[in-house]
Coordinates of C-alpha atoms in Angstrom, one line a residue:
Chain A
X1 CA 0.1 -0.1 0.0
X2 CA 2.7 2.4 1.1
X3 CA 4.8 1.6 -2.0
X4 CA 1.9 2.1 -4.1
X5 CA 1.5 5.5 -2.7
X6 CA 5.0 6.5 -2.9
X7 CA 5.0 5.4 -6.6
X8 CA 1.9 7.5 -7.2
X9 CA 3.6 10.5 -5.6
X10 CA 6.7 9.8 -7.8
X11 CA 4.5 9.7 -10.9
X12 CA 2.6 12.8 -9.9
X13 CA 5.8 14.7 -9.2
X14 CA 7.4 13.8 -12.3
X15 CA 4.4 14.9 -14.1
X16 CA 4.3 18.1 -12.2
X17 CA 7.8 19.0 -12.8
X18 CA 7.4 18.0 -16.5
X19 CA 4.5 20.3 -16.8
X20 CA 6.5 23.2 -15.8
X21 CA 9.2 22.6 -18.3
X22 CA 9.1 25.2 -21.0
X23 CA 10.5 22.7 -23.5
X24 CA 7.2 20.8 -23.7
X25 CA 7.4 20.1 -27.4
X26 CA 11.0 18.7 -27.4
X27 CA 10.8 15.0 -28.0
X28 CA 13.2 13.1 -26.3
X29 CA 14.3 10.2 -28.4
X30 CA 15.6 6.9 -26.9
X31 CA 19.0 7.6 -28.0
X32 CA 19.1 11.0 -26.3
X33 CA 17.7 9.5 -23.1
X34 CA 20.7 7.1 -23.0
X35 CA 23.2 9.8 -24.0
X36 CA 22.7 12.5 -21.9
X37 CA 21.8 15.0 -19.3
X38 CA 21.2 18.8 -20.2
X39 CA 24.4 20.5 -21.0
X40 CA 26.0 24.1 -20.8
X41 CA 26.8 26.5 -23.5
X42 CA 29.1 29.3 -23.1
X43 CA 28.0 32.1 -25.5
X44 CA 30.5 34.7 -26.3
X45 CA 29.4 38.0 -28.0
X46 CA 32.9 39.4 -29.1
X47 CA 32.8 43.1 -29.8
X48 CA 34.7 44.0 -33.0
X49 CA 35.0 46.9 -35.3
X50 CA 35.2 45.2 -38.8
X51 CA 38.3 42.9 -38.6
X52 CA 39.7 44.5 -35.5
X53 CA 39.0 43.6 -31.9
X54 CA 36.9 46.3 -30.1
X55 CA 38.7 48.2 -27.3
X56 CA 37.7 51.2 -25.3
X57 CA 39.6 54.5 -25.9
X58 CA 40.9 53.5 -29.3
X59 CA 40.1 55.5 -32.3
X60 CA 38.5 53.5 -35.2
X61 CA 37.7 54.6 -38.8
X62 CA 34.0 53.8 -39.2
X63 CA 32.5 55.0 -42.5
X64 CA 35.1 57.6 -42.9
X65 CA 34.6 59.0 -39.2
X66 CA 37.1 58.8 -36.5
X67 CA 35.4 57.4 -33.5
X68 CA 36.5 56.7 -30.2
X69 CA 34.3 54.9 -27.4
X70 CA 34.1 54.8 -23.7
X71 CA 31.0 52.8 -23.5
X72 CA 29.3 49.9 -25.3
X73 CA 26.3 48.4 -23.8
X74 CA 23.3 46.2 -25.1
X75 CA 20.7 44.0 -23.9
X76 CA 20.4 40.4 -25.1
X77 CA 17.2 38.6 -24.5
X78 CA 14.9 35.6 -25.3
X79 CA 17.9 33.4 -26.3
X80 CA 16.4 30.4 -28.3
X81 CA 18.4 27.4 -29.6
X82 CA 16.8 25.2 -32.5
X83 CA 17.8 21.8 -33.0
X84 CA 18.3 19.6 -36.0
X85 CA 14.4 18.7 -35.9
X86 CA 13.4 22.2 -35.8
X87 CA 12.5 22.1 -32.2
X88 CA 13.1 25.2 -30.1
X89 CA 14.6 25.5 -26.6
X90 CA 14.1 28.8 -25.0
X91 CA 16.4 29.9 -22.2
X92 CA 14.2 30.9 -19.3
X93 CA 14.4 34.4 -18.0
X94 CA 17.2 35.2 -20.4
X95 CA 17.9 38.9 -20.1
X96 CA 21.6 39.7 -20.2
X97 CA 23.5 43.0 -20.1
X98 CA 26.5 42.7 -22.5
X99 CA 29.0 45.5 -21.9
X100 CA 32.3 47.0 -22.2
X101 CA 32.3 50.2 -20.4
X102 CA 34.3 52.5 -18.2
X103 CA 32.8 53.7 -14.8
X104 CA 29.4 55.2 -15.6
X105 CA 27.8 58.0 -13.5
X106 CA 24.2 56.9 -12.8
X107 CA 21.2 59.3 -12.4
X108 CA 23.1 62.6 -13.0
X109 CA 25.8 61.6 -10.7
X110 CA 23.9 60.2 -7.8
X111 CA 26.1 57.1 -7.9
X112 CA 28.7 55.3 -10.0
X113 CA 28.4 52.0 -12.0
X114 CA 31.9 50.3 -12.0
X115 CA 33.9 49.9 -15.2
X116 CA 33.1 46.3 -16.5
X117 CA 33.8 44.2 -19.4
X118 CA 31.2 41.3 -20.1
X119 CA 31.1 39.3 -23.3
X120 CA 30.2 35.8 -22.3
X121 CA 27.1 34.3 -20.9
X122 CA 26.7 30.8 -19.5
X123 CA 23.4 29.1 -20.6
X124 CA 22.7 26.1 -18.6
X125 CA 20.2 23.3 -18.6
X126 CA 20.0 23.0 -22.4
X127 CA 18.5 19.7 -23.3
X128 CA 21.1 17.4 -24.9
X129 CA 20.8 17.7 -28.6
X130 CA 22.3 18.9 -31.8
X131 CA 21.6 22.5 -32.5
X132 CA 21.6 24.3 -35.8
X133 CA 20.7 27.9 -35.0
X134 CA 20.5 30.5 -32.4
X135 CA 17.9 33.3 -32.1
X136 CA 18.0 36.1 -29.6
X137 CA 16.5 39.7 -29.3
X138 CA 18.4 42.9 -28.9
X139 CA 16.4 44.8 -26.4
X140 CA 13.6 44.1 -24.0
X141 CA 10.2 42.7 -25.2
X142 CA 7.3 45.1 -24.6
X143 CA 5.7 43.4 -21.6
X144 CA 8.9 43.9 -19.6
X145 CA 9.9 47.1 -21.4
X146 CA 6.6 48.8 -20.3
X147 CA 6.6 47.7 -16.7
X148 CA 10.0 48.3 -15.0
X149 CA 8.7 46.6 -11.8
X150 CA 8.7 43.1 -13.4
X151 CA 11.8 41.3 -12.5
X152 CA 13.5 38.6 -14.8
X153 CA 17.2 37.6 -15.5
X154 CA 19.6 40.5 -15.2
X155 CA 16.8 43.2 -15.6
X156 CA 17.6 46.0 -13.2
X157 CA 16.6 49.7 -12.9
X158 CA 19.9 50.4 -11.1
X159 CA 22.6 50.1 -13.8
X160 CA 22.0 53.0 -16.1
X161 CA 20.2 51.2 -18.8
X162 CA 16.8 52.5 -18.1
X163 CA 15.2 55.7 -19.5
X164 CA 14.0 56.9 -16.2
X165 CA 14.7 60.4 -17.2
X166 CA 15.5 59.9 -20.9
X167 CA 12.5 62.0 -22.3
X168 CA 10.7 60.6 -19.2
X169 CA 9.7 57.5 -21.3
X170 CA 10.0 55.2 -18.5
X171 CA 11.5 52.0 -20.1
X172 CA 14.9 50.3 -20.9
X173 CA 17.7 51.6 -23.1
X174 CA 18.2 48.7 -25.4
X175 CA 21.7 49.6 -26.6
X176 CA 24.0 52.5 -25.9
X177 CA 27.3 53.5 -27.5
X178 CA 29.0 56.5 -26.1
X179 CA 32.4 58.2 -27.0
X180 CA 33.8 60.9 -29.1
X181 CA 33.9 61.8 -32.8
X182 CA 37.6 62.7 -32.7
X183 CA 37.4 64.3 -36.1
X184 CA 35.0 67.1 -34.8
X185 CA 35.6 66.7 -31.0
X186 CA 32.0 66.0 -30.6
X187 CA 30.4 63.8 -27.9
X188 CA 28.5 60.9 -29.2
X189 CA 25.5 59.3 -27.4
X190 CA 24.0 56.7 -29.7
X191 CA 21.1 54.7 -28.2
X192 CA 18.2 52.6 -29.1
X193 CA 15.1 52.1 -27.0
X194 CA 11.2 52.0 -27.1
X195 CA 9.3 49.0 -28.3
X196 CA 9.7 50.0 -31.9
X197 CA 13.5 49.2 -31.7
X198 CA 13.1 45.7 -30.5
X199 CA 14.7 43.3 -32.9
X200 CA 15.1 39.6 -33.1
X201 CA 18.4 38.2 -34.6
X202 CA 18.6 34.6 -36.1
X203 CA 22.0 33.1 -36.8
X204 CA 22.6 29.7 -38.3
X205 CA 25.6 27.8 -37.1
X206 CA 28.2 26.7 -39.6
X207 CA 28.0 23.3 -38.1
X208 CA 25.7 21.6 -35.8
X209 CA 26.5 22.2 -32.1
X210 CA 26.2 19.0 -29.9
X211 CA 25.3 20.1 -26.5
X212 CA 24.8 17.8 -23.5
X213 CA 26.4 16.1 -20.5
X214 CA 29.4 17.5 -18.5
X215 CA 31.4 19.1 -21.2
X216 CA 30.7 22.8 -21.8
X217 CA 30.4 23.8 -25.4
X218 CA 31.5 27.3 -26.6
X219 CA 29.9 29.5 -29.3
X220 CA 31.3 32.7 -30.3
X221 CA 29.6 35.4 -32.2
X222 CA 31.2 38.7 -33.3
X223 CA 29.3 42.0 -32.6
X224 CA 30.5 44.5 -35.2
X225 CA 30.1 48.1 -34.0
X226 CA 30.9 49.1 -37.7
X227 CA 27.9 47.2 -38.7
X228 CA 25.8 48.9 -35.8
X229 CA 26.8 52.3 -37.4
X230 CA 26.1 51.3 -41.0
X231 CA 24.6 54.3 -42.8
X232 CA 24.9 56.5 -39.7
X233 CA 26.5 60.0 -40.1
X234 CA 27.5 61.1 -36.5
X235 CA 28.1 64.5 -37.7
X236 CA 24.4 64.7 -38.4
X237 CA 23.2 62.9 -35.4
X238 CA 25.8 62.8 -32.6
X239 CA 22.9 62.0 -30.3
X240 CA 20.6 59.2 -31.4
X241 CA 17.6 58.3 -29.3
X242 CA 13.8 58.7 -29.2
X243 CA 14.0 62.3 -30.7
X244 CA 15.7 61.0 -33.8
X245 CA 13.5 58.2 -34.8
X246 CA 15.0 57.7 -38.2
X247 CA 18.6 57.2 -37.1
X248 CA 17.4 55.1 -34.1
X249 CA 15.4 52.8 -36.6
X250 CA 18.7 52.6 -38.8
X251 CA 20.6 51.4 -35.7
X252 CA 18.0 49.0 -34.5
X253 CA 17.7 47.5 -38.2
X254 CA 21.5 47.2 -38.2
X255 CA 21.4 45.2 -35.0
X256 CA 19.1 42.9 -36.8
X257 CA 20.9 42.4 -40.0
X258 CA 24.5 44.0 -40.0
X259 CA 26.0 43.3 -36.4
X260 CA 26.3 39.6 -35.6
X261 CA 28.3 37.0 -37.1
X262 CA 28.9 33.3 -36.0
X263 CA 32.6 32.5 -35.8
X264 CA 33.2 29.2 -37.4
X265 CA 33.6 26.5 -34.8
X266 CA 37.2 25.4 -36.0
X267 CA 38.3 29.2 -35.9
X268 CA 37.5 29.7 -32.3
Chain B
X1 CA 0.2 3.4 12.6
X2 CA -2.7 5.4 10.9
X3 CA -2.0 8.6 12.8
X4 CA 1.7 8.5 11.7
X5 CA 1.0 8.5 8.2
X6 CA 2.7 11.3 6.2
X7 CA 0.0 13.0 4.1
X8 CA 1.9 12.7 0.9
X9 CA -0.8 14.3 -1.1
X10 CA 0.2 17.5 0.6
X11 CA 3.6 17.1 -0.9
X12 CA 2.2 16.8 -4.2
X13 CA 0.0 19.9 -3.9
X14 CA 2.9 21.7 -2.6
X15 CA 5.0 20.8 -5.6
X16 CA 2.2 21.4 -8.0
X17 CA 1.8 24.9 -6.3
X18 CA 5.2 26.1 -6.1
X19 CA 6.8 24.4 -9.3
X20 CA 5.6 26.6 -11.8
X21 CA 6.0 30.2 -10.2
X22 CA 7.8 32.4 -12.6
X23 CA 7.6 35.7 -10.9
X24 CA 9.7 35.6 -7.8
X25 CA 7.6 38.2 -6.1
X26 CA 5.2 36.5 -3.6
X27 CA 1.9 37.8 -2.3
X28 CA 1.7 38.2 1.3
X29 CA -0.6 36.8 3.8
X30 CA -3.8 38.6 2.8
X31 CA -4.4 38.6 -0.8
X32 CA -7.9 39.9 -0.7
X33 CA -8.6 43.4 -1.7
X34 CA -11.6 44.2 -3.6
X35 CA -11.4 47.5 -5.4
X36 CA -14.6 49.5 -5.1
X37 CA -16.2 49.8 -8.6
X38 CA -19.0 52.3 -8.5
X39 CA -22.0 51.3 -10.5
X40 CA -21.7 54.1 -13.1
X41 CA -18.1 53.5 -13.7
X42 CA -16.6 51.2 -16.5
X43 CA -14.9 48.0 -15.5
X44 CA -11.3 48.7 -14.5
X45 CA -8.5 46.9 -16.3
X46 CA -6.9 44.0 -14.4
X47 CA -3.5 44.0 -13.1
X48 CA -2.3 40.5 -13.0
X49 CA 1.4 41.4 -12.4
X50 CA 0.6 43.3 -9.4
X51 CA -2.7 42.3 -7.7
X52 CA -3.9 44.7 -4.9
X53 CA -3.7 43.5 -1.4
X54 CA -4.5 45.3 1.9
X55 CA -0.9 44.9 3.0
X56 CA 0.5 46.2 -0.3
X57 CA -1.9 49.2 -0.2
X58 CA -0.8 50.0 3.3
X59 CA 2.8 49.7 2.4
X60 CA 2.3 51.9 -0.6
X61 CA 0.6 54.4 1.4
X62 CA 3.4 54.6 3.9
X63 CA 6.0 54.9 1.1
X64 CA 4.0 57.6 -0.6
X65 CA 4.1 59.9 2.4
X66 CA 7.7 59.1 3.4
X67 CA 10.3 61.8 2.6
X68 CA 13.0 59.2 2.8
X69 CA 12.0 58.3 -0.9
X70 CA 13.8 61.6 -1.9
X71 CA 17.6 62.1 -2.1
X72 CA 17.5 64.9 0.5
X73 CA 14.9 63.0 2.7
X74 CA 12.6 66.2 2.5
X75 CA 10.2 65.4 -0.3
X76 CA 7.7 62.6 -0.5
X77 CA 5.3 61.7 -3.3
X78 CA 2.7 63.5 -1.1
X79 CA 4.5 66.7 -1.1
X80 CA 3.4 67.4 -4.7
X81 CA 0.3 65.1 -4.6
X82 CA -1.6 66.4 -1.5
X83 CA -4.8 64.7 -0.5
X84 CA -6.4 67.8 0.6
X85 CA -6.1 69.1 -3.1
X86 CA -7.2 65.8 -4.6
X87 CA -3.6 64.9 -4.8
X88 CA -2.6 67.8 -6.8
X89 CA -0.3 70.7 -5.7
X90 CA -1.9 73.9 -6.0
X91 CA 0.8 75.9 -8.0
X92 CA 1.2 76.6 -11.6
X93 CA 4.5 74.8 -11.9
X94 CA 5.8 73.2 -8.7
X95 CA 9.0 74.4 -7.1
X96 CA 8.7 71.7 -4.2
X97 CA 11.3 69.3 -5.8
X98 CA 14.6 68.9 -4.2
X99 CA 16.3 71.4 -6.5
X100 CA 13.7 74.1 -6.0
X101 CA 13.5 74.6 -9.8
X102 CA 10.1 75.0 -11.3
X103 CA 9.0 71.9 -13.1
X104 CA 8.0 71.9 -16.7
X105 CA 4.6 70.6 -16.4
X106 CA 1.7 71.1 -13.9
X107 CA 1.4 68.5 -11.2
X108 CA -1.5 66.1 -12.3
X109 CA -4.1 64.9 -9.8
X110 CA -4.4 61.3 -8.6
X111 CA -8.1 60.3 -8.8
X112 CA -9.3 57.0 -10.0
X113 CA -6.0 55.8 -10.9
X114 CA -7.1 52.1 -11.3
X115 CA -8.9 53.1 -14.5
X116 CA -6.0 55.1 -16.1
X117 CA -4.9 52.4 -18.5
X118 CA -3.8 54.6 -21.5
X119 CA -0.7 55.9 -20.3
X120 CA 0.5 58.3 -17.6
X121 CA 2.0 61.8 -17.5
X122 CA 0.4 64.5 -19.5
X123 CA 1.8 62.9 -22.8
X124 CA 1.4 59.2 -21.8
X125 CA 5.2 58.7 -21.7
X126 CA 4.8 56.1 -19.2
X127 CA 2.8 52.8 -19.5
X128 CA 1.8 52.1 -15.9
X129 CA 2.1 53.2 -12.3
X130 CA 4.8 50.6 -11.8
X131 CA 7.2 52.2 -14.3
X132 CA 6.0 55.8 -13.9
X133 CA 7.3 56.1 -10.2
X134 CA 10.9 55.7 -11.4
X135 CA 10.8 59.2 -13.1
X136 CA 9.9 61.4 -10.2
X137 CA 12.1 59.3 -7.9
X138 CA 15.1 59.7 -10.2
X139 CA 14.7 63.2 -11.7
X140 CA 17.1 65.8 -10.4
X141 CA 14.4 68.5 -10.0
X142 CA 12.0 66.1 -8.3
X143 CA 13.1 63.6 -5.7
X144 CA 16.5 62.7 -7.0
X145 CA 16.9 59.6 -5.2
X146 CA 19.8 57.2 -5.4
X147 CA 17.7 54.1 -6.0
X148 CA 20.3 51.7 -4.4
X149 CA 20.7 53.9 -1.3
X150 CA 16.8 54.0 -1.0
X151 CA 16.9 50.3 -0.6
X152 CA 19.5 50.5 1.9
X153 CA 17.7 53.1 3.8
X154 CA 14.5 51.1 3.9
X155 CA 16.2 47.9 4.9
X156 CA 17.4 49.7 8.0
X157 CA 13.8 50.2 9.1
X158 CA 12.4 47.1 10.9
X159 CA 8.9 48.3 10.3
X160 CA 9.5 48.2 6.4
X161 CA 11.1 44.9 6.6
X162 CA 8.1 43.6 8.1
X163 CA 5.8 45.5 5.8
X164 CA 7.5 44.1 2.8
X165 CA 7.3 40.7 4.2
X166 CA 3.6 41.0 4.7
X167 CA 2.9 42.6 1.3
X168 CA 5.2 40.6 -0.9
X169 CA 6.5 37.8 1.2
X170 CA 10.1 39.1 0.5
X171 CA 13.0 41.2 1.2
X172 CA 12.9 44.8 0.2
X173 CA 13.4 45.3 -3.6
X174 CA 13.1 48.5 -5.7
X175 CA 10.6 46.9 -7.9
X176 CA 8.3 46.1 -5.0
X177 CA 8.5 49.8 -3.8
X178 CA 7.0 50.6 -7.4
X179 CA 4.5 47.9 -7.0
X180 CA 3.3 49.0 -3.6
X181 CA 3.1 52.6 -4.7
X182 CA 1.0 51.6 -7.7
X183 CA -1.3 49.7 -5.5
X184 CA -1.9 52.5 -3.2
X185 CA -2.7 54.8 -6.0
X186 CA -5.0 52.4 -7.6
X187 CA -6.9 52.2 -4.3
X188 CA -7.8 56.0 -4.5
X189 CA -11.4 55.9 -5.6
X190 CA -13.3 59.2 -5.8
X191 CA -17.1 58.5 -6.4
X192 CA -18.9 60.2 -3.4
X193 CA -19.7 63.7 -4.9
X194 CA -23.1 65.2 -5.1
X195 CA -23.3 64.2 -8.9
X196 CA -22.7 60.6 -7.8
X197 CA -25.4 60.7 -5.4
X198 CA -27.5 62.4 -8.1
X199 CA -26.9 59.4 -10.4
X200 CA -27.0 56.7 -8.0
X201 CA -29.6 57.9 -5.5
X202 CA -31.4 60.5 -7.6
X203 CA -30.5 63.3 -5.2
X204 CA -31.9 66.3 -7.0
X205 CA -29.6 69.0 -8.5
X206 CA -30.6 72.7 -8.2
X207 CA -32.0 74.4 -11.2
X208 CA -28.6 76.0 -12.2
X209 CA -26.7 72.7 -11.6
X210 CA -29.2 71.1 -13.8
X211 CA -28.7 73.6 -16.5
X212 CA -25.0 73.2 -16.1
X213 CA -25.3 69.4 -16.4
X214 CA -27.3 69.7 -19.6
X215 CA -24.6 72.1 -21.1
X216 CA -21.9 69.9 -20.0
X217 CA -23.5 66.9 -21.8
X218 CA -23.8 68.9 -24.9
X219 CA -20.4 70.5 -25.0
X220 CA -17.9 68.6 -22.6
X221 CA -18.8 65.1 -22.2
X222 CA -17.2 64.0 -25.6
X223 CA -13.7 64.0 -23.9
X224 CA -14.7 64.4 -20.1
X225 CA -16.6 61.2 -20.3
X226 CA -18.9 60.4 -17.2
X227 CA -18.5 58.6 -14.7
X228 CA -14.6 58.9 -14.7
X229 CA -14.9 62.5 -16.5
X230 CA -11.9 61.6 -18.6
X231 CA -11.8 59.4 -21.7
X232 CA -8.2 58.8 -20.7
X233 CA -7.1 59.9 -24.3
X234 CA -5.2 62.7 -25.8
X235 CA -6.4 65.9 -27.5
X236 CA -5.2 69.1 -28.7
X237 CA -7.7 71.5 -27.0
X238 CA -6.3 74.5 -28.8
X239 CA -4.2 76.2 -26.1
X240 CA -1.5 77.0 -28.8
X241 CA -1.4 77.5 -32.5
X242 CA 2.2 76.4 -33.3
X243 CA 4.6 74.0 -31.8
X244 CA 8.0 75.5 -32.6
X245 CA 9.7 75.1 -29.0
X246 CA 11.7 71.9 -29.2
X247 CA 13.5 72.7 -25.9
X248 CA 13.7 70.3 -22.9
X249 CA 13.5 67.2 -24.9
X250 CA 10.6 68.5 -26.9
X251 CA 8.3 68.6 -23.9
X252 CA 6.2 71.5 -25.4
X253 CA 5.2 69.2 -28.3
X254 CA 2.8 67.1 -26.3
X255 CA 2.2 63.5 -27.0
X256 CA 4.2 63.9 -30.3
X257 CA 7.4 63.4 -28.4
X258 CA 6.2 60.0 -27.3
X259 CA 4.6 58.7 -30.5
X260 CA 6.7 60.7 -33.1
X261 CA 3.4 61.0 -34.9
X262 CA 2.7 64.6 -36.3
X263 CA -1.0 64.0 -35.7
X264 CA -0.2 64.1 -31.9
X265 CA 1.4 67.5 -31.8
X266 CA 0.0 69.6 -29.1
X267 CA -2.0 66.7 -27.6
X268 CA -2.2 66.1 -23.9
X269 CA -4.2 63.7 -21.7
X270 CA -7.7 64.7 -20.8
X271 CA -7.7 65.4 -16.9
X272 CA -10.5 64.2 -15.0
X273 CA -13.1 66.8 -13.9
X274 CA -13.7 65.0 -10.6
X275 CA -12.7 67.3 -7.8
X276 CA -11.8 69.9 -10.3
X277 CA -12.8 72.9 -7.9
X278 CA -10.0 72.1 -5.6
X279 CA -7.3 71.2 -8.3
X280 CA -6.5 74.9 -9.6
X281 CA -4.7 75.9 -11.6
X282 CA -5.6 74.2 -14.9
X283 CA -4.1 72.8 -18.0
X284 CA -0.8 70.7 -18.4
X285 CA 1.0 73.9 -17.8
X286 CA -1.3 75.4 -15.2
X287 CA -1.8 78.5 -17.2
X288 CA -5.5 79.1 -16.1
X289 CA -5.8 80.3 -12.5
X290 CA -9.6 79.5 -12.1
X291 CA -12.5 77.7 -13.9
X292 CA -14.0 81.0 -15.2
X293 CA -10.6 81.6 -17.2
X294 CA -10.8 77.9 -18.5
X295 CA -14.4 78.5 -19.9
X296 CA -13.4 82.0 -21.3
X297 CA -10.7 80.3 -23.2
X298 CA -12.9 77.5 -24.6
X299 CA -15.4 80.2 -25.6
X300 CA -13.1 82.8 -27.1
X301 CA -9.5 81.8 -27.3
X302 CA -9.3 78.3 -28.7
X303 CA -6.2 78.4 -31.3
X304 CA -6.8 76.5 -34.7
X305 CA -4.1 74.2 -35.9
X306 CA -3.9 71.0 -37.8
X307 CA -4.2 68.8 -34.8
X308 CA -7.0 70.8 -33.1
X309 CA -9.6 68.4 -31.9
X310 CA -12.6 68.1 -34.3
X311 CA -14.9 68.5 -31.3
X312 CA -13.6 72.0 -30.9
X313 CA -14.0 73.0 -34.4
X314 CA -17.7 73.1 -35.2
X315 CA -20.1 75.6 -36.8
X316 CA -17.2 77.3 -38.8
X317 CA -15.6 78.4 -35.6
X318 CA -12.9 77.2 -33.1
X319 CA -13.9 76.6 -29.5
X320 CA -17.5 76.4 -27.8
X321 CA -19.8 79.4 -27.8
X322 CA -20.9 80.0 -24.1
X323 CA -22.7 82.9 -22.7
X324 CA -21.7 84.1 -19.3
X325 CA -24.9 82.5 -17.9
X326 CA -23.8 79.2 -19.5
X327 CA -20.3 79.5 -17.9
X328 CA -21.8 80.2 -14.5
X329 CA -24.3 77.2 -14.8
X330 CA -21.2 75.0 -15.9
X331 CA -19.2 76.1 -13.0
X332 CA -22.2 75.3 -10.7
X333 CA -22.3 71.8 -12.3
X334 CA -18.7 71.3 -11.9
X335 CA -19.0 71.9 -8.1
X336 CA -21.1 68.8 -7.9
X337 CA -18.2 66.8 -8.8
X338 CA -16.3 67.6 -5.6
X339 CA -16.1 64.6 -3.3
X340 CA -15.8 65.8 0.3
X341 CA -14.7 62.4 1.5
X342 CA -11.9 62.3 -1.0
X343 CA -10.5 65.8 -0.3
X344 CA -9.1 65.7 3.1

């Protein structure tokens, strides 16, 4: 009797836990079952300018403009991996702030956010499988963008990536690139935000990525700042934001199409 | 043996109930709070991400009137949203913020906020109260609070620790400060004016109030829709003819700066007329000192422009033709919208 009850509890528990898995539609084949436990992927978004590595306080020629940056930050969210069967696995609560920045004065100097470089995120609990593409958004989806009190992943109001005074449009800054146009000695503040700038990026991997078990896998994607600024003339718009909708849309479109490139596995 | 049996089904229920929680904010011990919905009000929107609780509202009220929310510990939300003025401030452009500089827009009232589901601020620049609160808290001319420091300050107060525990079953965090403030503001329902009593119980209006009510229905109710007396929408009511001043992040362009749609130039949110007699001065910039000036404006000074609301562009004229007697009658009617239980 007792064993029967324990078994029932076990079954119910498994069913309960299974019901919560966001990966309901991932079919586990017999082969996978024997192979493996969920695995880990280290995803690196390596900032570059064309063929060069990106560094702060270095002057780059971008579209004939001499640009020097002290801050590059952007939100990555809703990371999804697609396997060879076309099944999608969504990383839960995936809101990550990627950045390479010097110390930042927050809220008009009320406090300081320390200098930081963060290019790698660790994605855990990925069902074992063979993955062919990765999808993620640049920015924050409307549900969270419109309600700063909702908490998920790394979302925070305290790191200077919210528009709490930017035009009083209380939402997140999706991407921020700050520095100087050294040609004209002009300060640059190139930002995207508002729901209209939210973009989804889909990248096909050059070869299938086997994830699962104890060995972490690595995936590197380059983030090309020259691509982000494709078609942008900073002499015309040294400040890009909600008040320059055309330039902001260009930047957002560039994030979708001209910025991210998968580094072939054998070149890592 | 029977008595010792562990109720395994409880374990199952526990797992079933906790397993799927996605939001890490709990709800405290008293999840029941029923918002009062007056019979002549529309159904308010639901707020599933921030359900109202008695404990949450109490906490929100405590925070709302706590000067520790400002960087200088001298200004609370209630400094500029005063209950005795139906949560308005009384001056044209407030200088009560921490910098002492005049703000760029008139302090709006807080009345029946649970129904305000079409953007906040005069231009709708914020989607909900949970996000809106960050702006005055952080702005250097308003409360200029270091949000990190605020949390540290609140955590040092055992009373707040217990309040947050009760309201959200959790430690103090900035997003819960916002949620509690939103809950308190949504609990502010004003529906006990003479007008309400007239609608709900047939309390008679005086002859002049009745006359004003009829004029109101003819000329004002399109935008100031009863029972909220606002349509929660944005209109250009003809205050200005041109919109050339792009200073201060285009704050003088109205809702345009939020939508970037030229059709929204000069549009501002319709304010409620509830408690209007205690919330002078009027308009988004507080330019009119009293109700007579407002009605004189609608009668004589409405400025035509491409975005002027069609309701104010009828019979080959801009504005609304009102006799002096009409104006007195309208003002008499507007006095019936004052809720003495709300203004305290």
